[in-house]
CSV table of C-alpha atoms and ligand atoms in Angstrom, one decimal:
chain,number,residue,atom,x,y,z
A,29,MET,CA,37.9,-27.1,-26.3
A,30,ARG,CA,40.8,-24.8,-27.1
A,31,ILE,CA,42.7,-23.0,-24.2
A,32,GLU,CA,44.7,-19.9,-25.1
A,33,ASP,CA,47.9,-19.1,-23.3
A,34,ASP,CA,47.8,-15.6,-21.7
A,35,ASN,CA,51.5,-15.0,-22.4
A,36,ALA,CA,52.7,-15.6,-25.9
A,37,ALA,CA,56.4,-15.1,-25.0
A,38,ALA,CA,58.6,-18.0,-23.9
A,39,PRO,CA,58.2,-18.4,-20.1
A,40,ALA,CA,61.0,-17.4,-17.9
A,41,ARG,CA,60.7,-20.3,-15.6
A,42,VAL,CA,59.3,-23.8,-16.3
A,43,LEU,CA,58.3,-26.3,-13.5
A,44,VAL,CA,58.0,-30.0,-14.5
A,45,VAL,CA,56.2,-32.2,-12.0
A,46,GLY,CA,57.2,-35.8,-12.3
A,47,ALA,CA,60.9,-36.8,-12.8
A,48,SER,CA,60.6,-39.8,-15.0
A,49,ALA,CA,60.5,-40.4,-18.8
A,50,ALA,CA,57.9,-37.7,-19.6
A,51,GLY,CA,59.4,-35.0,-17.3
A,52,LEU,CA,62.9,-35.6,-18.5
A,53,SER,CA,61.9,-35.8,-22.2
A,54,THR,CA,60.2,-32.4,-21.8
A,55,VAL,CA,63.2,-30.8,-20.3
A,56,GLU,CA,65.5,-32.3,-23.1
A,57,ALA,CA,63.2,-31.0,-25.8
A,58,LEU,CA,63.0,-27.5,-24.3
A,59,ARG,CA,66.8,-27.3,-24.3
A,60,ARG,CA,67.1,-28.9,-27.6
A,61,LYS,CA,64.7,-26.2,-29.0
A,62,GLY,CA,67.0,-23.6,-27.5
A,63,TYR,CA,65.2,-22.6,-24.3
A,64,ARG,CA,67.6,-21.0,-22.0
A,65,GLY,CA,65.2,-20.1,-19.0
A,66,GLU,CA,65.1,-21.7,-15.6
A,67,ILE,CA,63.8,-25.3,-15.3
A,68,THR,CA,63.0,-27.1,-12.1
A,69,VAL,CA,61.9,-30.8,-12.1
A,70,LEU,CA,60.2,-32.1,-9.1
A,71,GLY,CA,59.7,-35.8,-8.4
A,72,ASP,CA,58.5,-37.9,-5.5
A,73,GLU,CA,60.9,-40.9,-6.2
A,74,LEU,CA,64.5,-40.7,-4.8
A,75,HIS,CA,66.0,-42.4,-7.9
A,76,ALA,CA,67.2,-40.1,-10.8
A,77,PRO,CA,65.0,-40.7,-13.9
A,78,TYR,CA,64.9,-44.3,-15.0
A,79,ASP,CA,63.2,-46.3,-17.7
A,80,ARG,CA,60.2,-48.6,-16.9
A,81,PRO,CA,60.0,-51.0,-19.8
A,82,PRO,CA,63.1,-53.0,-18.7
A,83,LEU,CA,61.6,-53.4,-15.2
A,84,SER,CA,59.3,-56.2,-16.3
A,85,LYS,CA,62.0,-57.6,-18.6
A,86,GLN,CA,65.8,-57.3,-18.2
A,87,VAL,CA,65.7,-55.9,-14.6
A,88,LEU,CA,63.2,-58.6,-13.4
A,89,SER,CA,65.0,-61.4,-15.1
A,90,GLY,CA,68.4,-60.2,-13.7
A,91,ALA,CA,70.0,-59.8,-17.2
A,92,TRP,CA,70.6,-56.0,-16.3
A,93,GLU,CA,72.0,-54.6,-13.2
A,94,PRO,CA,69.3,-52.0,-11.9
A,95,ALA,CA,71.7,-49.1,-12.8
A,96,ARG,CA,71.3,-49.8,-16.5
A,97,ALA,CA,67.8,-48.7,-16.4
A,98,ALA,CA,68.8,-45.1,-15.6
A,99,LEU,CA,67.6,-42.9,-18.5
A,100,ARG,CA,70.8,-40.6,-18.4
A,101,THR,CA,74.1,-40.4,-16.8
A,102,GLN,CA,74.7,-37.8,-14.0
A,103,GLU,CA,76.9,-35.8,-16.5
A,104,MET,CA,74.0,-35.7,-19.1
A,105,LEU,CA,71.5,-34.7,-16.4
A,106,ALA,CA,73.8,-31.9,-15.2
A,107,ALA,CA,74.4,-30.7,-18.8
A,108,LEU,CA,70.7,-29.9,-18.9
A,109,GLU,CA,71.2,-27.2,-16.3
A,110,ALA,CA,67.8,-27.9,-14.6
A,111,GLU,CA,67.4,-28.1,-10.8
A,112,LEU,CA,66.2,-31.6,-9.9
A,113,VAL,CA,64.2,-31.8,-6.7
A,114,LEU,CA,63.8,-35.4,-5.8
A,115,GLY,CA,61.9,-37.3,-3.0
A,116,ASP,CA,59.4,-34.6,-2.5
A,117,PRO,CA,55.8,-35.0,-3.8
A,118,ALA,CA,53.7,-32.3,-5.1
A,119,VAL,CA,50.6,-32.0,-3.0
A,120,ALA,CA,48.7,-29.1,-4.6
A,121,LEU,CA,48.7,-26.8,-7.5
A,122,ASP,CA,47.2,-23.3,-7.8
A,123,PRO,CA,46.8,-22.7,-11.5
A,124,ALA,CA,46.1,-19.0,-11.1
A,125,THR,CA,49.4,-18.1,-9.6
A,126,ARG,CA,51.1,-21.3,-11.2
A,127,THR,CA,52.3,-22.4,-7.8
A,128,VAL,CA,52.9,-26.0,-6.7
A,129,HIS,CA,53.1,-26.9,-3.0
A,130,THR,CA,55.2,-29.9,-2.0
A,131,GLY,CA,55.0,-32.4,0.8
A,132,SER,CA,58.1,-30.9,2.5
A,133,GLY,CA,56.5,-27.4,2.5
A,134,ARG,CA,58.3,-26.0,-0.7
A,135,GLU,CA,56.4,-23.5,-2.8
A,136,LEU,CA,57.5,-23.5,-6.4
A,137,ARG,CA,56.2,-20.9,-8.7
A,138,ALA,CA,56.7,-20.9,-12.5
A,139,ASP,CA,55.3,-19.3,-15.6
A,140,ALA,CA,54.7,-22.7,-17.2
A,141,ILE,CA,54.0,-25.9,-15.4
A,142,VAL,CA,54.1,-29.3,-17.0
A,143,ILE,CA,52.3,-32.2,-15.2
A,144,ALA,CA,54.2,-35.5,-15.9
A,145,THR,CA,53.1,-37.6,-12.9
A,146,GLY,CA,52.2,-40.8,-14.7
A,147,VAL,CA,50.0,-43.5,-13.3
A,148,ARG,CA,49.8,-45.6,-10.1
A,149,PRO,CA,49.0,-49.3,-10.1
A,150,ARG,CA,45.5,-50.3,-9.2
A,151,THR,CA,45.2,-52.8,-6.3
A,152,LEU,CA,42.8,-55.4,-5.1
A,153,PRO,CA,40.8,-54.9,-1.9
A,154,GLY,CA,42.7,-56.3,1.1
A,155,GLN,CA,46.1,-56.2,-0.7
A,156,ASP,CA,47.8,-53.4,1.2
A,157,GLY,CA,50.1,-54.7,3.9
A,158,LEU,CA,49.7,-58.4,3.0
A,159,ALA,CA,53.2,-60.1,2.6
A,160,GLY,CA,53.9,-61.8,-0.8
A,161,VAL,CA,51.8,-59.4,-2.8
A,162,HIS,CA,53.4,-57.3,-5.4
A,163,VAL,CA,52.7,-54.6,-8.0
A,164,LEU,CA,55.2,-53.5,-10.6
A,165,ARG,CA,55.6,-49.8,-11.5
A,166,THR,CA,58.9,-48.6,-9.9
A,167,LEU,CA,62.5,-49.9,-9.8
A,168,ASP,CA,62.0,-50.7,-6.1
A,169,ASP,CA,58.9,-52.8,-7.0
A,170,ALA,CA,60.9,-54.7,-9.7
A,171,LEU,CA,63.8,-55.5,-7.2
A,172,ALA,CA,61.4,-56.5,-4.4
A,173,LEU,CA,59.4,-58.8,-6.9
A,174,ARG,CA,62.7,-60.4,-8.2
A,175,THR,CA,63.8,-61.2,-4.6
A,176,SER,CA,60.5,-62.8,-3.9
A,177,LEU,CA,60.4,-64.8,-7.1
A,178,LEU,CA,63.9,-66.3,-6.6
A,179,GLY,CA,62.6,-68.1,-3.6
A,180,CYS,CA,59.1,-68.9,-4.8
A,181,ALA,CA,57.4,-72.1,-5.9
A,182,ARG,CA,54.0,-70.8,-7.1
A,183,LEU,CA,53.4,-67.4,-8.6
A,184,VAL,CA,50.0,-66.2,-9.6
A,185,VAL,CA,49.8,-63.1,-11.9
A,186,VAL,CA,46.4,-61.3,-11.6
A,187,GLY,CA,45.9,-59.5,-14.9
A,188,GLU,CA,46.0,-60.8,-18.5
A,189,GLY,CA,47.1,-57.5,-20.0
A,190,VAL,CA,50.5,-56.4,-21.4
A,191,LEU,CA,52.2,-56.1,-18.0
A,192,GLY,CA,50.8,-59.2,-16.5
A,193,ALA,CA,51.7,-61.3,-19.6
A,194,GLU,CA,55.3,-59.9,-19.6
A,195,ILE,CA,55.8,-60.6,-15.8
A,196,ALA,CA,54.5,-64.2,-16.3
A,197,ALA,CA,57.0,-64.7,-19.2
A,198,THR,CA,59.9,-63.3,-17.3
A,199,ALA,CA,59.0,-65.1,-14.2
A,200,ARG,CA,59.0,-68.5,-15.9
A,201,THR,CA,62.7,-68.0,-16.6
A,202,LEU,CA,63.3,-67.7,-12.9
A,203,GLY,CA,61.9,-71.0,-11.8
A,204,PRO,CA,58.5,-70.8,-10.2
A,205,ALA,CA,55.3,-72.4,-11.5
A,206,VAL,CA,53.4,-69.4,-13.0
A,207,THR,CA,49.7,-69.0,-13.4
A,208,ILE,CA,47.9,-66.0,-15.0
A,209,ALA,CA,44.4,-65.3,-13.8
A,210,GLY,CA,42.0,-62.8,-15.3
A,211,PRO,CA,38.5,-62.2,-16.7
A,212,LEU,CA,39.4,-62.2,-20.5
A,213,PRO,CA,39.7,-65.3,-22.6
A,214,ALA,CA,43.4,-64.8,-23.7
A,215,PRO,CA,46.5,-62.7,-22.8
A,216,LEU,CA,46.2,-59.1,-24.4
A,217,ALA,CA,42.7,-60.0,-25.7
A,218,LEU,CA,41.7,-56.3,-25.3
A,219,GLN,CA,44.8,-54.8,-27.0
A,220,VAL,CA,45.4,-57.2,-29.9
A,221,GLY,CA,42.2,-58.9,-30.7
A,222,PRO,CA,41.4,-62.7,-30.9
A,223,LEU,CA,43.8,-63.8,-33.5
A,224,VAL,CA,47.0,-62.6,-31.9
A,225,SER,CA,45.8,-63.1,-28.2
A,226,GLY,CA,45.0,-66.8,-29.2
A,227,LEU,CA,48.6,-67.2,-30.5
A,228,LEU,CA,49.9,-65.5,-27.2
A,229,ALA,CA,47.9,-68.0,-25.3
A,230,GLU,CA,49.5,-70.9,-27.1
A,231,LEU,CA,53.0,-69.3,-26.6
A,232,HIS,CA,52.5,-69.0,-22.8
A,233,ARG,CA,51.1,-72.7,-22.6
A,234,GLU,CA,54.0,-74.1,-24.6
A,235,ARG,CA,56.5,-72.3,-22.2
A,236,GLY,CA,54.7,-73.8,-19.2
A,237,VAL,CA,52.5,-70.9,-18.1
A,238,VAL,CA,49.1,-72.0,-16.7
A,239,LEU,CA,46.2,-69.9,-18.0
A,240,ARG,CA,43.3,-69.6,-15.7
A,241,LEU,CA,41.4,-67.0,-17.8
A,242,GLY,CA,37.8,-66.2,-18.5
A,243,ALA,CA,36.9,-65.9,-14.6
A,244,GLY,CA,36.9,-62.6,-12.7
A,245,VAL,CA,39.3,-62.4,-9.5
A,246,GLU,CA,37.3,-61.8,-6.4
A,247,GLY,CA,40.3,-61.3,-4.0
A,248,LEU,CA,43.2,-62.8,-2.1
A,249,THR,CA,43.3,-65.3,0.7
A,250,ALA,CA,45.9,-65.0,3.5
A,251,GLU,CA,47.4,-67.1,6.3
A,252,ASP,CA,49.3,-65.3,9.1
A,253,GLY,CA,49.5,-62.0,7.3
A,254,ARG,CA,50.9,-63.6,4.2
A,255,VAL,CA,49.1,-64.2,0.9
A,256,ALA,CA,48.1,-67.8,0.4
A,257,GLY,CA,46.0,-67.7,-2.8
A,258,VAL,CA,43.8,-66.0,-5.4
A,259,ARG,CA,40.1,-66.4,-5.2
A,260,LEU,CA,38.3,-66.5,-8.5
A,261,GLY,CA,34.7,-65.5,-9.1
A,262,THR,CA,33.9,-69.2,-9.5
A,263,GLY,CA,34.8,-69.8,-5.8
A,264,GLU,CA,38.0,-71.7,-6.7
A,265,VAL,CA,41.2,-70.6,-4.9
A,266,LEU,CA,44.5,-70.7,-6.8
A,267,PRO,CA,47.2,-71.4,-4.3
A,268,ALA,CA,50.2,-69.0,-4.4
A,269,ASP,CA,53.4,-68.1,-2.4
A,270,VAL,CA,53.7,-64.9,-4.3
A,271,VAL,CA,51.0,-62.8,-6.2
A,272,VAL,CA,51.6,-60.0,-8.6
A,273,VAL,CA,48.5,-57.7,-9.1
A,274,ALA,CA,48.7,-56.2,-12.7
A,275,ILE,CA,45.2,-55.0,-13.2
A,276,GLY,CA,45.9,-51.6,-14.7
A,277,ALA,CA,46.8,-48.3,-13.4
A,278,SER,CA,45.1,-44.9,-12.6
A,279,PRO,CA,46.4,-41.5,-13.4
A,280,ALA,CA,48.3,-39.9,-10.5
A,281,THR,CA,46.1,-36.8,-10.2
A,282,GLN,CA,45.2,-36.9,-6.5
A,283,TRP,CA,47.4,-34.0,-5.8
A,284,LEU,CA,45.5,-32.0,-8.4
A,285,GLU,CA,42.1,-32.4,-6.7
A,286,GLY,CA,40.7,-29.0,-5.8
A,287,SER,CA,43.0,-27.3,-8.4
A,288,GLY,CA,40.1,-26.5,-10.7
A,289,LEU,CA,41.7,-28.5,-13.6
A,290,ARG,CA,39.4,-30.9,-15.3
A,291,LEU,CA,40.4,-34.5,-14.1
A,292,ASP,CA,38.6,-37.4,-15.8
A,293,ASN,CA,40.8,-40.5,-16.3
A,294,GLY,CA,43.8,-38.2,-16.5
A,295,VAL,CA,44.4,-34.5,-16.8
A,296,VAL,CA,42.0,-33.3,-19.6
A,297,CYS,CA,43.8,-31.2,-22.1
A,298,ASP,CA,43.1,-29.5,-25.5
A,299,SER,CA,44.6,-30.6,-28.7
A,300,ARG,CA,47.8,-28.8,-27.8
A,301,CYS,CA,48.2,-30.8,-24.4
A,302,ARG,CA,47.2,-27.7,-22.5
A,303,ALA,CA,45.1,-28.1,-19.4
A,304,ALA,CA,44.7,-24.4,-18.5
A,305,PRO,CA,46.6,-21.3,-19.6
A,306,GLY,CA,50.3,-22.0,-18.9
A,307,ILE,CA,49.6,-25.5,-17.6
A,308,TYR,CA,50.3,-28.7,-19.7
A,309,ALA,CA,50.3,-32.3,-19.3
A,310,VAL,CA,52.5,-35.0,-20.9
A,311,GLY,CA,52.9,-38.8,-20.7
A,312,ASP,CA,50.7,-41.4,-19.1
A,313,VAL,CA,48.8,-38.8,-17.0
A,314,ALA,CA,47.7,-36.7,-20.0
A,315,ARG,CA,44.3,-37.2,-21.7
A,316,TRP,CA,44.2,-34.8,-24.6
A,317,HIS,CA,42.0,-34.1,-27.6
A,318,HIS,CA,43.4,-36.0,-30.6
A,319,GLU,CA,42.1,-34.0,-33.5
A,320,GLN,CA,42.2,-36.8,-36.2
A,321,LEU,CA,40.4,-39.3,-33.9
A,322,GLY,CA,37.9,-36.5,-32.8
A,323,ARG,CA,38.1,-37.6,-29.2
A,324,LEU,CA,40.1,-37.5,-25.9
A,325,ILE,CA,42.7,-40.1,-25.6
A,326,ARG,CA,45.3,-41.2,-23.0
A,327,LEU,CA,48.1,-43.6,-23.9
A,328,GLU,CA,50.3,-45.6,-21.5
A,329,ASN,CA,53.3,-46.3,-23.6
A,330,ARG,CA,56.8,-45.3,-23.9
A,331,THR,CA,57.1,-43.9,-27.4
A,332,ASN,CA,54.2,-41.6,-26.7
A,333,VAL,CA,56.1,-40.0,-23.8
A,334,THR,CA,59.0,-38.9,-26.0
A,335,GLU,CA,56.8,-37.7,-28.9
A,336,GLN,CA,54.3,-35.8,-26.5
A,337,ALA,CA,57.2,-34.2,-24.7
A,338,GLY,CA,58.5,-32.8,-27.9
A,339,ALA,CA,55.1,-31.5,-29.0
A,340,VAL,CA,54.5,-29.9,-25.4
A,341,ALA,CA,57.9,-28.3,-25.4
A,342,ALA,CA,57.1,-26.7,-28.9
A,343,VAL,CA,53.8,-25.4,-27.7
A,344,ILE,CA,55.4,-24.0,-24.5
A,345,LEU,CA,57.8,-22.0,-26.8
A,346,GLY,CA,55.0,-20.7,-28.9
A,347,ALA,CA,54.2,-23.2,-31.6
A,348,ASP,CA,50.5,-23.6,-32.4
A,349,GLN,CA,50.2,-27.2,-33.5
A,350,PRO,CA,47.9,-30.1,-32.4
A,351,TYR,CA,49.4,-33.4,-31.1
A,352,VAL,CA,48.2,-36.1,-33.5
A,353,PRO,CA,50.5,-39.1,-33.1
A,354,VAL,CA,49.8,-42.6,-34.5
A,355,PRO,CA,49.9,-44.6,-31.2
A,356,TYR,CA,52.6,-47.3,-30.8
A,357,PHE,CA,53.6,-49.7,-28.3
A,358,TRP,CA,55.7,-52.8,-28.1
A,359,THR,CA,55.9,-55.8,-25.8
A,360,ASP,CA,58.6,-58.5,-25.4
A,361,GLN,CA,57.4,-62.0,-24.1
A,362,PHE,CA,59.7,-65.0,-24.2
A,363,ASP,CA,61.5,-64.7,-27.5
A,364,VAL,CA,58.6,-62.9,-29.3
A,365,LYS,CA,58.7,-59.1,-30.0
A,366,ILE,CA,55.4,-57.6,-30.9
A,367,GLN,CA,54.9,-54.1,-32.3
A,368,VAL,CA,51.5,-52.4,-32.5
A,369,HIS,CA,51.1,-49.4,-34.7
A,370,GLY,CA,47.8,-47.5,-34.7
A,371,LEU,CA,44.7,-48.8,-33.1
A,372,ILE,CA,43.0,-52.2,-33.0
A,373,PRO,CA,39.4,-51.6,-32.2
A,374,ALA,CA,37.0,-54.4,-30.9
A,375,GLY,CA,35.7,-56.4,-33.9
A,376,ALA,CA,38.3,-55.1,-36.3
A,377,GLU,CA,38.9,-57.4,-39.4
A,378,VAL,CA,42.3,-58.8,-39.4
A,379,ASP,CA,44.4,-60.3,-42.3
A,380,VAL,CA,48.0,-61.4,-42.4
A,381,VAL,CA,49.8,-59.4,-45.1
A,382,GLU,CA,53.4,-60.6,-44.6
A,383,GLY,CA,55.1,-63.8,-43.2
A,384,ASP,CA,52.9,-66.4,-41.9
A,385,LEU,CA,51.3,-67.5,-38.7
A,386,ALA,CA,52.8,-71.0,-38.7
A,387,ALA,CA,56.2,-69.6,-38.9
A,388,ARG,CA,55.5,-67.3,-36.1
A,389,ARG,CA,56.8,-64.3,-38.1
A,390,PHE,CA,54.1,-62.1,-39.5
A,391,VAL,CA,52.5,-58.8,-40.0
A,392,ALA,CA,48.8,-58.5,-39.4
A,393,ARG,CA,46.7,-55.5,-40.7
A,394,TYR,CA,43.5,-54.4,-38.9
A,395,ARG,CA,40.5,-52.8,-40.7
A,396,SER,CA,37.4,-51.2,-39.3
A,397,ASP,CA,34.7,-50.1,-41.8
A,398,GLY,CA,37.3,-50.9,-44.6
A,399,VAL,CA,39.9,-48.4,-43.2
A,400,VAL,CA,43.2,-49.6,-41.9
A,401,THR,CA,43.4,-48.6,-38.3
A,402,GLY,CA,46.4,-50.7,-37.1
A,403,VAL,CA,49.3,-52.9,-38.0
A,404,LEU,CA,50.9,-55.5,-35.8
A,405,GLY,CA,54.2,-57.2,-36.2
A,406,TRP,CA,55.1,-60.5,-34.6
A,407,ASN,CA,58.8,-60.8,-34.8
A,408,MET,CA,58.8,-58.5,-37.8
A,409,PRO,CA,59.6,-55.1,-36.4
A,410,LYS,CA,61.0,-53.5,-39.6
A,411,GLN,CA,58.2,-54.9,-41.9
A,412,SER,CA,55.4,-53.6,-39.6
A,413,ARG,CA,57.0,-50.2,-39.1
A,414,LEU,CA,57.1,-49.9,-43.0
A,415,ARG,CA,53.3,-50.6,-43.2
A,416,ARG,CA,52.5,-47.7,-40.7
A,417,ALA,CA,52.0,-45.5,-43.6
A,418,GLU,CA,48.9,-47.4,-44.5
A,419,ILE,CA,47.2,-46.4,-41.2
A,420,ALA,CA,44.4,-43.8,-41.6
A,421,LEU,CA,43.3,-42.4,-38.2
A,422,SER,CA,39.9,-40.8,-38.3
A,423,ALA,CA,36.9,-40.1,-36.2
A,424,PRO,CA,34.1,-42.7,-36.5
A,425,ALA,CA,31.5,-41.9,-39.2
A,426,GLY,CA,28.9,-39.4,-37.9
A,427,HIS,CA,31.2,-38.0,-35.3
B,510,FAD,C1,57.0,-52.6,-15.9
B,510,FAD,C2,56.7,-51.7,-17.1
B,510,FAD,C3,56.9,-52.1,-18.3
B,510,FAD,C4,56.6,-51.4,-19.4
B,510,FAD,N1,56.9,-51.8,-20.7
B,510,FAD,C5,56.6,-51.0,-21.8
B,510,FAD,C6,56.7,-51.7,-23.0
B,510,FAD,O1,57.3,-52.8,-23.2
B,510,FAD,N2,56.4,-50.7,-24.1
B,510,FAD,C7,55.8,-49.7,-24.0
B,510,FAD,O2,55.4,-48.9,-25.0
B,510,FAD,N3,55.6,-49.2,-22.8
B,510,FAD,C8,55.8,-49.9,-21.6
B,510,FAD,N4,55.6,-49.3,-20.4
B,510,FAD,C9,55.0,-48.1,-20.3
B,510,FAD,C10,56.0,-46.9,-20.2
B,510,FAD,O3,56.9,-47.2,-19.3
B,510,FAD,C11,55.2,-45.6,-19.6
B,510,FAD,O4,54.4,-45.3,-20.7
B,510,FAD,C12,56.1,-44.5,-19.3
B,510,FAD,O5,56.9,-44.9,-18.2
B,510,FAD,C13,55.3,-43.3,-18.8
B,510,FAD,O6,56.1,-42.3,-18.4
B,510,FAD,P1,55.6,-41.1,-17.5
B,510,FAD,O7,56.8,-40.3,-17.3
B,510,FAD,O8,54.4,-40.5,-18.2
B,510,FAD,O9,55.0,-41.7,-16.2
B,510,FAD,P2,55.8,-42.5,-15.0
B,510,FAD,O10,56.9,-43.3,-15.7
B,510,FAD,O11,54.8,-43.2,-14.1
B,510,FAD,O12,56.5,-41.4,-14.2
B,510,FAD,C14,55.8,-40.5,-13.4
B,510,FAD,C15,56.6,-40.0,-12.3
B,510,FAD,O13,56.1,-39.0,-11.5
B,510,FAD,C16,56.1,-39.3,-10.1
B,510,FAD,N5,55.0,-38.7,-9.4
B,510,FAD,C17,53.7,-39.1,-9.2
B,510,FAD,N6,53.0,-38.3,-8.6
B,510,FAD,C18,53.8,-37.3,-8.1
B,510,FAD,C19,53.7,-36.1,-7.3
B,510,FAD,N7,52.5,-35.9,-6.8
B,510,FAD,N8,54.7,-35.4,-7.2
B,510,FAD,C20,56.0,-35.6,-7.7
B,510,FAD,N9,56.2,-36.7,-8.5
B,510,FAD,C21,55.1,-37.6,-8.6
B,510,FAD,C22,56.1,-40.8,-10.1
B,510,FAD,O14,56.7,-41.3,-8.9
B,510,FAD,C23,57.0,-41.1,-11.3
B,510,FAD,O15,58.4,-41.1,-11.0
B,510,FAD,C24,56.0,-50.1,-19.3
B,510,FAD,C25,55.7,-49.7,-17.9
B,510,FAD,C26,56.0,-50.4,-16.9
B,510,FAD,C27,55.6,-49.9,-15.5
């Protein structure tokens, strides 16, 4: 699929929907590349753009004041000369006239529209309105969770992915007994494979986290409108005063239903991150055609946001280049910093190429069909970054 823009000249007006990392990075990239036209940024949150990775780490632990998560100072935002419209959600898009309608009744027209609305946390049935149950996506979520954890004896985290494991690690430093529940055998089993997820399981156990993994979660139990436990598929109930549900997120595309854009686990885009002529998507919400991998991908990680914003800004200004990044994410749990470059497909062969497992400082290399697809550093950030060059992204044979 390749979508052609109908207007090769730089657009006079750009509208960015979503005032967070992806939206802000796009504006900054446009200005850096010399764009002098009008820019409006529309966001539904009231806060000025802030960063999310610290929310499960420094903000949740209390090491940072919430204000430190702000992405830019007021002066830096003002210097961008972009109109920031906050606290007003986009509710509809008409791609033909490039008009966005907002909850408060605004009608914003532009020559180019950038969709940067991110994702929303998934929830469990019966979770809404139940006291003591949290998700973690926004600054307000992080502050509410921190307040709950400070007075809590038993926390159950539902979800053994990156976010669930980070929350569990941070929560342990705040006092409560912490249990992680989820269907996979070890934390991050899907993201890092059996070797490293086994080490993460050891790490969490050593630091006092109880792992109740390998059993699905059926739902929550409640008493007097407050959560009382987490019911596993086995019928067992894990008692809890506070529950965090970290079972993944869905692209925030509801407002685009009926727009005619292709929505399928994100805003589907061509290799230039273009969803329709003059309409682009960037960040967690974007599912674009990665030319080297030969398929659509969507990434939910911080580094992609900045890189993709730069690529989209270039395309808006007339460049014709595909976006073909080597995916990258990091996670911090207790005193361990993990970096993952590239991809770790299920069943990939792994060998340790630097450091050693026993010392808990190593670089692991992952291969599929003899080709290096990913590199993981465990407390070895620099060494893992240097080996990134070994990664060869390609479409599977026969593709
Ligand atoms: C707690 C937490 C910890 C993380 N830690 C890491 C980490 O350690 N490493 C890593 O690589 N990544 C991490 N990530 C992921 C990273 O933060 C995301 O990839 C990044 O924030 C995505 O940015 P985004 O701008 O695409 O989406 P978002 O940050 O979700 O921003 C989208 C914005 O659009 C707004 N919006 C949604 N719908 C509308 C609408 N209809 N109208 C107007 N505005 C709308 C949203 O409210 C939001 O403000 C973490 C994420 C979280 C939540």
